[in-house]
mmCIF file of C-alpha atoms and ligand atoms in Angstrom:
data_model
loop_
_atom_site.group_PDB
_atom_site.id
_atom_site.type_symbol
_atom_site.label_atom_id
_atom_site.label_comp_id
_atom_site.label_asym_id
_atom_site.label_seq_id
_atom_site.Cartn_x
_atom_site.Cartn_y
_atom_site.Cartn_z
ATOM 1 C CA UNK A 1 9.624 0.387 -17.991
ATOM 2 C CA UNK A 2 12.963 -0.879 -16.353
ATOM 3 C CA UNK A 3 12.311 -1.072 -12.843
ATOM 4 C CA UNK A 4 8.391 -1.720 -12.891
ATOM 5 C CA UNK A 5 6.802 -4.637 -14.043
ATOM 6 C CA UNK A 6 3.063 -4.639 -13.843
ATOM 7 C CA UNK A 7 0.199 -7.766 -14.603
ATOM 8 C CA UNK A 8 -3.095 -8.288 -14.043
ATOM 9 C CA UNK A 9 -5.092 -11.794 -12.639
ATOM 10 C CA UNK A 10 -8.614 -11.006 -13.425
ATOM 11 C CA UNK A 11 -9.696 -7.618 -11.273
ATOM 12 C CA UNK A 12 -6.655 -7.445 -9.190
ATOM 13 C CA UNK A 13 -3.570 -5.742 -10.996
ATOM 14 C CA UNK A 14 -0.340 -6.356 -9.807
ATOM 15 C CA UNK A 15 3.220 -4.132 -9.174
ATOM 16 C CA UNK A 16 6.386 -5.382 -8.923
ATOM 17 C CA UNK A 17 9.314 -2.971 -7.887
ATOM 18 C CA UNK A 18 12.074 -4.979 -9.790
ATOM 19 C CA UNK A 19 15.709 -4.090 -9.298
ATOM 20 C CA UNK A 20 16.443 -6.978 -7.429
ATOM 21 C CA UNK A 21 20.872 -6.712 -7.741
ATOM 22 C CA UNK A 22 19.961 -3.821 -5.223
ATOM 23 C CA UNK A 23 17.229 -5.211 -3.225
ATOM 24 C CA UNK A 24 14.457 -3.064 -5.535
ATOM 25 C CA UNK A 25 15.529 -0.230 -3.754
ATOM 26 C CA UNK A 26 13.646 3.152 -4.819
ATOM 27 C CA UNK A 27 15.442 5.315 -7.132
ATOM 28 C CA UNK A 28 14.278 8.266 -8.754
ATOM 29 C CA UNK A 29 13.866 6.505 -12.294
ATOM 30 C CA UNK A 30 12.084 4.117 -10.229
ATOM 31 C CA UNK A 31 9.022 6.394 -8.300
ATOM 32 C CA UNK A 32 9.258 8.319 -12.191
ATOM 33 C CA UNK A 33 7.633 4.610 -13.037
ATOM 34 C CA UNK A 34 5.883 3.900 -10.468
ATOM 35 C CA UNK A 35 3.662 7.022 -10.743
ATOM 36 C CA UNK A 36 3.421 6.181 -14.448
ATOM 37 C CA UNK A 37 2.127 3.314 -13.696
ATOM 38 C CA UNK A 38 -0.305 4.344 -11.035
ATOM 39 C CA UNK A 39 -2.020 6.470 -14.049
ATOM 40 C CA UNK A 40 -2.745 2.872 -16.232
ATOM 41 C CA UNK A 41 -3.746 1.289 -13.080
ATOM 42 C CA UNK A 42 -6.484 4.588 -12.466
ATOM 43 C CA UNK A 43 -7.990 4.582 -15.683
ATOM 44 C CA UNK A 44 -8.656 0.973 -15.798
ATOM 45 C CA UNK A 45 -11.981 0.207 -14.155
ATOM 46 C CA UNK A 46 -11.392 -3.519 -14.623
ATOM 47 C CA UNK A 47 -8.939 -3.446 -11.452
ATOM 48 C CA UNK A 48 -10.637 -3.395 -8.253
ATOM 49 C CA UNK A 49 -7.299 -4.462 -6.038
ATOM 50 C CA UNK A 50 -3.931 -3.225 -6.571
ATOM 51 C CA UNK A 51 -1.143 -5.641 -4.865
ATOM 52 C CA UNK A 52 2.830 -4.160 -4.728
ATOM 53 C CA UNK A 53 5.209 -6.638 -4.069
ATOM 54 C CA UNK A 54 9.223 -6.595 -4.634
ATOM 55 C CA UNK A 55 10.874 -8.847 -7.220
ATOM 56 C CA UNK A 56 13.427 -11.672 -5.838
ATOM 57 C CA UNK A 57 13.268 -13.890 -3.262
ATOM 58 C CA UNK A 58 15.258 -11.658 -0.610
ATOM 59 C CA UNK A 59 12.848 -7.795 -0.517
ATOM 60 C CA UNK A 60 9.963 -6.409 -0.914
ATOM 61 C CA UNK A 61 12.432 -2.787 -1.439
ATOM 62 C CA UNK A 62 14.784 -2.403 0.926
ATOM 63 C CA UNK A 63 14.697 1.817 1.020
ATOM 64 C CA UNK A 64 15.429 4.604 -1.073
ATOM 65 C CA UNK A 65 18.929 4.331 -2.738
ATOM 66 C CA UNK A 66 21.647 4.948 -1.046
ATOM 67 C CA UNK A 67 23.748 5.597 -3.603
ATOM 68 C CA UNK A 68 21.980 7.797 -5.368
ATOM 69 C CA UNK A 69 20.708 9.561 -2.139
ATOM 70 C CA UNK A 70 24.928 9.950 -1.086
ATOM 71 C CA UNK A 71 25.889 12.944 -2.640
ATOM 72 C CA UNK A 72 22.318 14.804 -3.129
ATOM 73 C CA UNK A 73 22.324 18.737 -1.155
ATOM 74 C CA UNK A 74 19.438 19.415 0.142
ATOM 75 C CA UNK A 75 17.452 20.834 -2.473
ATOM 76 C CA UNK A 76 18.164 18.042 -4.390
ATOM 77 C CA UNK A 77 16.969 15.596 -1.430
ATOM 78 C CA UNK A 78 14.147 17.782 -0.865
ATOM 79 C CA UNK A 79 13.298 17.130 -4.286
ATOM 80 C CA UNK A 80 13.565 13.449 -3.665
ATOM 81 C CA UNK A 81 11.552 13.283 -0.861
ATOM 82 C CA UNK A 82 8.626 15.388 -2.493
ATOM 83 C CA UNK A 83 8.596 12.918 -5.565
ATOM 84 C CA UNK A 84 7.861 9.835 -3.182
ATOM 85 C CA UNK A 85 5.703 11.815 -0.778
ATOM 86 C CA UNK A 86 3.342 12.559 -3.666
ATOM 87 C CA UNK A 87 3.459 8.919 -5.442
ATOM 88 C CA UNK A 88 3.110 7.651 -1.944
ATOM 89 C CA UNK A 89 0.157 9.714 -1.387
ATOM 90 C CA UNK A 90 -1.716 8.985 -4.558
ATOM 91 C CA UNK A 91 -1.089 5.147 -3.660
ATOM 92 C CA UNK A 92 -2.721 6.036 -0.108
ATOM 93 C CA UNK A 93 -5.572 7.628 -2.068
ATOM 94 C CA UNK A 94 -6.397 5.465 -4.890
ATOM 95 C CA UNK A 95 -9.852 4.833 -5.607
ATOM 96 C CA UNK A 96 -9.110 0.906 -5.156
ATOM 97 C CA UNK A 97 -7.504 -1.216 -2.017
ATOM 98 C CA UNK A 98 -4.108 -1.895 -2.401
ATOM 99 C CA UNK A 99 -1.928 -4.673 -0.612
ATOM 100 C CA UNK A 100 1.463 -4.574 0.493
ATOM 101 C CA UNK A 101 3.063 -8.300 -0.192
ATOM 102 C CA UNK A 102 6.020 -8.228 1.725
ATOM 103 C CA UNK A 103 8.402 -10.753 0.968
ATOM 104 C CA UNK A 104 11.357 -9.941 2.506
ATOM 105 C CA UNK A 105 13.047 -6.878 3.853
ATOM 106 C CA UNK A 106 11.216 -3.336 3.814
ATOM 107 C CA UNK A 107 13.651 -0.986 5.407
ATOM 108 C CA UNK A 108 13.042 3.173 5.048
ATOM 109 C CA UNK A 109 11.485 3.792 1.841
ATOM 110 C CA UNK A 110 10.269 0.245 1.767
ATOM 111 C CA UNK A 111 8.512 0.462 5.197
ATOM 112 C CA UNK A 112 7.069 3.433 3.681
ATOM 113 C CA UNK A 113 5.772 2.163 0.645
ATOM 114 C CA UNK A 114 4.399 -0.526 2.552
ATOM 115 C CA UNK A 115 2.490 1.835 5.036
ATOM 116 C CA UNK A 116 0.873 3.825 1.935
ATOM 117 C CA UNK A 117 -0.989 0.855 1.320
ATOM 118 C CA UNK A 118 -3.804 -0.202 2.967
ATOM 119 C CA UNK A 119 -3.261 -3.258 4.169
ATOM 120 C CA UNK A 120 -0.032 -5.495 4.751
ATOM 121 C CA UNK A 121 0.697 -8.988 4.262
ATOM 122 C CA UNK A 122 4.205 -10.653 5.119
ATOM 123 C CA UNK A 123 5.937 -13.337 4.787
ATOM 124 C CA UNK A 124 7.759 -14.918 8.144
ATOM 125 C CA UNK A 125 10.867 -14.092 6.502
ATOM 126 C CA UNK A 126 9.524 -10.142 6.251
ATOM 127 C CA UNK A 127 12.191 -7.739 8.350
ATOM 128 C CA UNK A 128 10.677 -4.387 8.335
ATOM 129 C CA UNK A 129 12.234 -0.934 10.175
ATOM 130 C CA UNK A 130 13.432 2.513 9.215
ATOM 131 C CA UNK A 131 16.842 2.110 9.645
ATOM 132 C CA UNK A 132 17.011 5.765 8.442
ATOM 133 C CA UNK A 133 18.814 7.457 11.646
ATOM 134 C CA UNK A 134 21.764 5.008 11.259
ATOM 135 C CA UNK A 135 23.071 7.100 7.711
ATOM 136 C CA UNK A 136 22.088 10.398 9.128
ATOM 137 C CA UNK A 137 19.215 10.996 8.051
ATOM 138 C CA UNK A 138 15.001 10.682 8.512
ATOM 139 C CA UNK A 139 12.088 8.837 7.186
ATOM 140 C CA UNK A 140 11.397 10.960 3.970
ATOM 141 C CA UNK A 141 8.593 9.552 2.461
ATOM 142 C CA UNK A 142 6.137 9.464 4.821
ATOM 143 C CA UNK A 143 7.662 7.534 7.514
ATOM 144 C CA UNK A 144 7.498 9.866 10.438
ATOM 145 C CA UNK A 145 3.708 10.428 10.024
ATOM 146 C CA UNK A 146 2.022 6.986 8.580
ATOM 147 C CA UNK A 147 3.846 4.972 11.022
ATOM 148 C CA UNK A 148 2.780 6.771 14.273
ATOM 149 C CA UNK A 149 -1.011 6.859 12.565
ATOM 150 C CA UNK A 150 -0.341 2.572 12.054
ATOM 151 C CA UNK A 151 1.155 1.288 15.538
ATOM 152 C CA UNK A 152 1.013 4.634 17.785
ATOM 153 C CA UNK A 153 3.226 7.414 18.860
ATOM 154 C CA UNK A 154 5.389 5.505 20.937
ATOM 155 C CA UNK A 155 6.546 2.345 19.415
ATOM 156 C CA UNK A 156 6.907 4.683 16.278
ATOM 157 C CA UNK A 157 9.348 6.336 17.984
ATOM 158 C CA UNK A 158 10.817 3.481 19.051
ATOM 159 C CA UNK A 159 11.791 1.935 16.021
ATOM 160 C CA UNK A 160 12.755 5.393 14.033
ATOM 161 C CA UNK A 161 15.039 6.541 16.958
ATOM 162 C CA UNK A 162 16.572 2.744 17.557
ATOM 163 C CA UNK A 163 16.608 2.241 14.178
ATOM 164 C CA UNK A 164 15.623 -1.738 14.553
ATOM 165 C CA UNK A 165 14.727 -4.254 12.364
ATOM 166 C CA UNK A 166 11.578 -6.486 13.324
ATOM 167 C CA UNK A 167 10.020 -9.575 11.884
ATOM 168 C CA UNK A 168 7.070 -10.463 10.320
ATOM 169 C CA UNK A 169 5.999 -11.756 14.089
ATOM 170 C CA UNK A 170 6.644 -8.608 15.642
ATOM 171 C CA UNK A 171 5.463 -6.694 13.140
ATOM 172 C CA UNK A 172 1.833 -8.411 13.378
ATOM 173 C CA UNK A 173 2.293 -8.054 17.377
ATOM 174 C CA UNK A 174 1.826 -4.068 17.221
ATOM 175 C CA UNK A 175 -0.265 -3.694 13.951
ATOM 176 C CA UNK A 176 2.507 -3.178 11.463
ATOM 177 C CA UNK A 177 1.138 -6.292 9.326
ATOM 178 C CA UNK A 178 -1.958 -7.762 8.838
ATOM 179 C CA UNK A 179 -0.875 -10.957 8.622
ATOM 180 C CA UNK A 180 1.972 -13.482 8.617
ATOM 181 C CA UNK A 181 2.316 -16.146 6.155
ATOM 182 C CA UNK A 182 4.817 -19.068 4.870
ATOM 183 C CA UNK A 183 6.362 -17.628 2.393
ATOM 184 C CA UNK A 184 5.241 -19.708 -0.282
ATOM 185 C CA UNK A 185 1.857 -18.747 1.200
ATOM 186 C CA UNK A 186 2.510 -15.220 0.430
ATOM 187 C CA UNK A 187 1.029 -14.541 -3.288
ATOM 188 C CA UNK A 188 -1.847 -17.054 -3.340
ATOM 189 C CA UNK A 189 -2.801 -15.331 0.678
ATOM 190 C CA UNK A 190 -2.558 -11.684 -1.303
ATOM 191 C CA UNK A 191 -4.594 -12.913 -4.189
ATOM 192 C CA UNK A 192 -7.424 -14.656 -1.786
ATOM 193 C CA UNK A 193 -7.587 -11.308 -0.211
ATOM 194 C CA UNK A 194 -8.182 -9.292 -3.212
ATOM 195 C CA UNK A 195 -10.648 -11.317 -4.987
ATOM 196 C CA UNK A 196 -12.374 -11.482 -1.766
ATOM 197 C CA UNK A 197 -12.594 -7.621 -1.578
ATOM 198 C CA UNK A 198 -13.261 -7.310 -5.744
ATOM 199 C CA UNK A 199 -15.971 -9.879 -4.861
ATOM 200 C CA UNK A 200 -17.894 -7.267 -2.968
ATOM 201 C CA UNK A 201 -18.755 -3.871 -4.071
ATOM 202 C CA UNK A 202 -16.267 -1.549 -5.714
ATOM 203 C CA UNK A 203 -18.398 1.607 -5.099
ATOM 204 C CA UNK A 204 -18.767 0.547 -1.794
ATOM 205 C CA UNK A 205 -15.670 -0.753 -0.912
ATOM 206 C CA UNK A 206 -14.120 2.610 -2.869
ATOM 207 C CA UNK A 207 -16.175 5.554 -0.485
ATOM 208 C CA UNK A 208 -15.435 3.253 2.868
ATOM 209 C CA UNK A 209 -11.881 3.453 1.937
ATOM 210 C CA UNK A 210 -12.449 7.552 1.449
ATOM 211 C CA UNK A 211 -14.579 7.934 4.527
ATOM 212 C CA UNK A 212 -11.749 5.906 6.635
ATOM 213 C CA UNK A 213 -8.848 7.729 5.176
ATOM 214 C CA UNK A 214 -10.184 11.269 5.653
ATOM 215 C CA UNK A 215 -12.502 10.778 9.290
ATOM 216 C CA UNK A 216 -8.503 9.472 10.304
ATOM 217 C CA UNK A 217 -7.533 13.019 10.061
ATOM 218 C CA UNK A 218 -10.628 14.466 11.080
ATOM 219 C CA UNK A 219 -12.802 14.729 14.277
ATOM 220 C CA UNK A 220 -15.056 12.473 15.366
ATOM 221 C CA UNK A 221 -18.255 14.749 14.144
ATOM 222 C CA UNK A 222 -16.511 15.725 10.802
ATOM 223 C CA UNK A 223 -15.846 12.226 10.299
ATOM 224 C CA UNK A 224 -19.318 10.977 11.107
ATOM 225 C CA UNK A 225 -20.714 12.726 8.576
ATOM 226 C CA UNK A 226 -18.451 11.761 5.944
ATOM 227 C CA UNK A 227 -19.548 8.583 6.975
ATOM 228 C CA UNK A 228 -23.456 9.829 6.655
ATOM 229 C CA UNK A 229 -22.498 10.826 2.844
ATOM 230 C CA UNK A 230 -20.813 7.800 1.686
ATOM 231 C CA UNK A 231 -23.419 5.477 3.180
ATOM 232 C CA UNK A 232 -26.247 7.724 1.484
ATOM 233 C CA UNK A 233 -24.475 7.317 -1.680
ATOM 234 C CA UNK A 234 -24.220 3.926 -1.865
ATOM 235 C CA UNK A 235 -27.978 3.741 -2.183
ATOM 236 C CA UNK A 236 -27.824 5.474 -5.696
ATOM 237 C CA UNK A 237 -25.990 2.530 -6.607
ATOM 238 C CA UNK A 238 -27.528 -0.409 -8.319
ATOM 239 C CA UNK A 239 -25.367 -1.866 -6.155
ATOM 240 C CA UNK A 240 -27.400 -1.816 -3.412
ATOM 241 C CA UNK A 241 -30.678 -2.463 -4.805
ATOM 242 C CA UNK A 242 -29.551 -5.543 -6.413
ATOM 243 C CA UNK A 243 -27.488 -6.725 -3.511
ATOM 244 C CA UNK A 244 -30.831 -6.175 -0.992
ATOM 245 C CA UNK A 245 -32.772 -7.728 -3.356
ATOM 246 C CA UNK A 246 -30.966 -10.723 -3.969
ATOM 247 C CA UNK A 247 -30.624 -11.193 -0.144
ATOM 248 C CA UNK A 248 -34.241 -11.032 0.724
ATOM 249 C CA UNK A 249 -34.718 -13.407 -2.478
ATOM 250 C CA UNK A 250 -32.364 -15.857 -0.695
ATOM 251 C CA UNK A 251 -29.915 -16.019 -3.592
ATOM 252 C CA UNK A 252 -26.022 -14.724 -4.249
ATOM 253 C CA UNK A 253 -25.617 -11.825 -6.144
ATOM 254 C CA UNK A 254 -23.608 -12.893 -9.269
ATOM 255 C CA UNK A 255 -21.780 -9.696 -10.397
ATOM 256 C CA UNK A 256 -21.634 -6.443 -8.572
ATOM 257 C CA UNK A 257 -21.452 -3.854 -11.160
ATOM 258 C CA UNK A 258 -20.659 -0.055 -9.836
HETATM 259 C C1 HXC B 301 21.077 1.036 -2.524
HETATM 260 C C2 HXC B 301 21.104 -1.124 -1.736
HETATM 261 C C3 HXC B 301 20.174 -0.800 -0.730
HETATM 262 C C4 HXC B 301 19.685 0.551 -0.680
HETATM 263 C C5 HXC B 301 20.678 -2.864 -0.518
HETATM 264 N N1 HXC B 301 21.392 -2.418 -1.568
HETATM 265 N N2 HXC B 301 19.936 -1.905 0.021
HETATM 266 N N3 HXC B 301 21.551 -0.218 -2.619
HETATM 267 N N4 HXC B 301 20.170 1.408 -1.598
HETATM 268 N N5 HXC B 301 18.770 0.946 0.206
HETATM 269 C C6 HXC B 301 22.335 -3.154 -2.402
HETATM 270 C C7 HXC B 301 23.648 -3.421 -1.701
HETATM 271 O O1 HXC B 301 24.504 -2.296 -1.785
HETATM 272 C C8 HXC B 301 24.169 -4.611 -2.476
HETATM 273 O O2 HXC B 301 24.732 -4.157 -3.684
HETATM 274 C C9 HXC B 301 22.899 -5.380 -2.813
HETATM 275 O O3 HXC B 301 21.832 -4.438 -2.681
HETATM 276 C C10 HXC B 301 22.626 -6.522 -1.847
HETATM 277 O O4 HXC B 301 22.665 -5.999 -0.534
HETATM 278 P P1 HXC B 301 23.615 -6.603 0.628
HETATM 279 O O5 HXC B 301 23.785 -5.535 1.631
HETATM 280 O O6 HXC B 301 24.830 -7.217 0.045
HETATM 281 O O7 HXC B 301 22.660 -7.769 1.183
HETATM 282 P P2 HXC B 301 22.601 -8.351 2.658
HETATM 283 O O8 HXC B 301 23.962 -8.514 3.233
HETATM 284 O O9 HXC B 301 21.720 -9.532 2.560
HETATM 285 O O10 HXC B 301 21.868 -7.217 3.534
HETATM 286 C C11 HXC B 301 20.528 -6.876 3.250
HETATM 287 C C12 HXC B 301 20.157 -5.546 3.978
HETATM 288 C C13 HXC B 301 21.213 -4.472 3.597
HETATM 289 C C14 HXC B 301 20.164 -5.774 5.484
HETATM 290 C C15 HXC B 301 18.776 -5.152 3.529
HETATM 291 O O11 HXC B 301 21.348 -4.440 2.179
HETATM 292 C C16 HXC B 301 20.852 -3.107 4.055
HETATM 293 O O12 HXC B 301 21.006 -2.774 5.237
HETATM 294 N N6 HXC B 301 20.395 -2.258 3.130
HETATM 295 C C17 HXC B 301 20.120 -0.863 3.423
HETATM 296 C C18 HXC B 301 18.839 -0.742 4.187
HETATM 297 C C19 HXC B 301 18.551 0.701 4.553
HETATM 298 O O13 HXC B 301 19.331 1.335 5.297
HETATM 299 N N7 HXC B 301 17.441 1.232 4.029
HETATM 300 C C20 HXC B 301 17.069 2.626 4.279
HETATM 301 C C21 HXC B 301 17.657 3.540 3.255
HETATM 302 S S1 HXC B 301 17.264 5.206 3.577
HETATM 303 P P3 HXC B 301 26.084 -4.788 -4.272
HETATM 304 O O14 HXC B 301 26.326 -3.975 -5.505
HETATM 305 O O15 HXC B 301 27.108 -4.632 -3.195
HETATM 306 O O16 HXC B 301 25.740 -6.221 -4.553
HETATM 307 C C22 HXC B 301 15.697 5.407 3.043
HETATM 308 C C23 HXC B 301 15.172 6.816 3.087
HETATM 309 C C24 HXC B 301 13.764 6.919 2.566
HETATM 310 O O17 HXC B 301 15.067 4.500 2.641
HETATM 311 C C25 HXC B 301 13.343 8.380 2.395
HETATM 312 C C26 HXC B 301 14.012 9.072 1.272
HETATM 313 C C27 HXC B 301 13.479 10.469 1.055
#
């Protein structure tokens, strides 16, 4: 892959967007690989964390490409904004957490990207907006519906009709980020995180993530009961028997295995 690079550190795999001479920004070459690589990262059952990050020391991606996005009709930016839409959404819906390590600017497609994971972590030298508005056009891939669903209607609409670029500080004020780190922080704060979460267990932590994602769009009653379901799963699980055992036999569980 040109524009991809992945790795893994024990359970957690790892993305890089690299096309750093234009701030990784998303081209269509580069969401063709990135879905790619979303297939080798959901066959492997060895990762239980996905992190994304951006390549260089100056983004995390800093949108779509505006070069390539210039002369496109719209059919052809239709097109363009179906293809991240759906490699946006199968991020959104893996069976495994994924982190957003934002080092740097995530403008438009970046923010987006960013938002289809589920949790963010920036650096204090992260600048995040969708700048979109200012070149004429809108969020496309996903923008004007994950961000209102992250920090609420109105400062959504705040920052896609002003157009502004926050930091990492203002960003963690209204929910954008999880958390702020030093930038030389950033990586080993991601990794903590995920072997944290792959410490605990993946069938678990894979139907809470389902249950979450789909009582989000649902109400409350529908979404209670997907919460019913998942909970009486988990006790099909070795999982759990091993995990209640080992509590009331006052010792750590050494491997969870589901
Ligand atoms: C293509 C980009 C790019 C982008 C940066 N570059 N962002 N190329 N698409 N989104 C390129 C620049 O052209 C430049 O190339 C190189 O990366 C370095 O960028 P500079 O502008 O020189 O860096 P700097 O002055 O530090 O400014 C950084 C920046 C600025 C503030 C992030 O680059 C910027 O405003 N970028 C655009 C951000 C943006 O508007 N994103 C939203 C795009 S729309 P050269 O060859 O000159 O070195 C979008 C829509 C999503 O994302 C939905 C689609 C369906």
């Amino acid at each position: 892959m040109e524009n991809i690079k992945f790795e893994k550190d024990g359970n957690i795999g790892i993305i890089t967007i690299s096309r750093p001479k234009a701030l990784n920004a998303l081209n269509f070459k580069t969401l063709v690989e990135l879905n790619e690589v979303l297939d080798q990262v959901e066959k492997d059952e060895e990762i239980y964390v996905l992190l994304i990050r951006g390549d260089g020391e100056k983004a995390f991606v800093a949108g779509a490409d505006i070069a390539e996005m210039k002369d496109m009709n719209p059919k052809e930016a239709r097109e363009f904004s179906i293809i991240g839409n759906k490699v946006f959404r199968r991020i959104e819906n893996l069976r495994i957490p994924t982190i957003a390590v934002i080092n740097g600017y995530a403008l438009g497609g970046g923010c987006e990207l960013a938002l289809s994971c589920d949790i963010r972590i920036a650096s204090e030298n992260a600048k995040l907006g969708q700048p979109e508005v200012g070149l004429g056009i809108t969020p496309g891939f996903g923008g004007t519906q994950r961000l209102s669903r992250v920090v609420g209607l109105a400062k959504a609409k705040e920052l896609i009709f002003t157009g502004d670029m926050i930091d990492a500080n203002e960003a963690f004020k209204i929910g954008l980020v999880n958390r702020v780190v030093k930038k030389e922080e950033l990586m080993d704060e991601a990794l903590n995180m995920a072997k944290k979460i792959a410490s605990n267990a993946p069938f678990a932590i894979s139907v809470a993530k389902a249950s979450i994602n789909r009582g989000y769009q649902a109400d409350i009653d529908t979404a209670l009961m997907y919460e019913v379901e998942v909970f009486a799963q988990c006790f099909a699980t070795e999982d759990q028997k091993d995990a209640m055992t080992a509590f009331l036999e006052k010792r750590k569980i050494e491997k969870f295995k589901n």
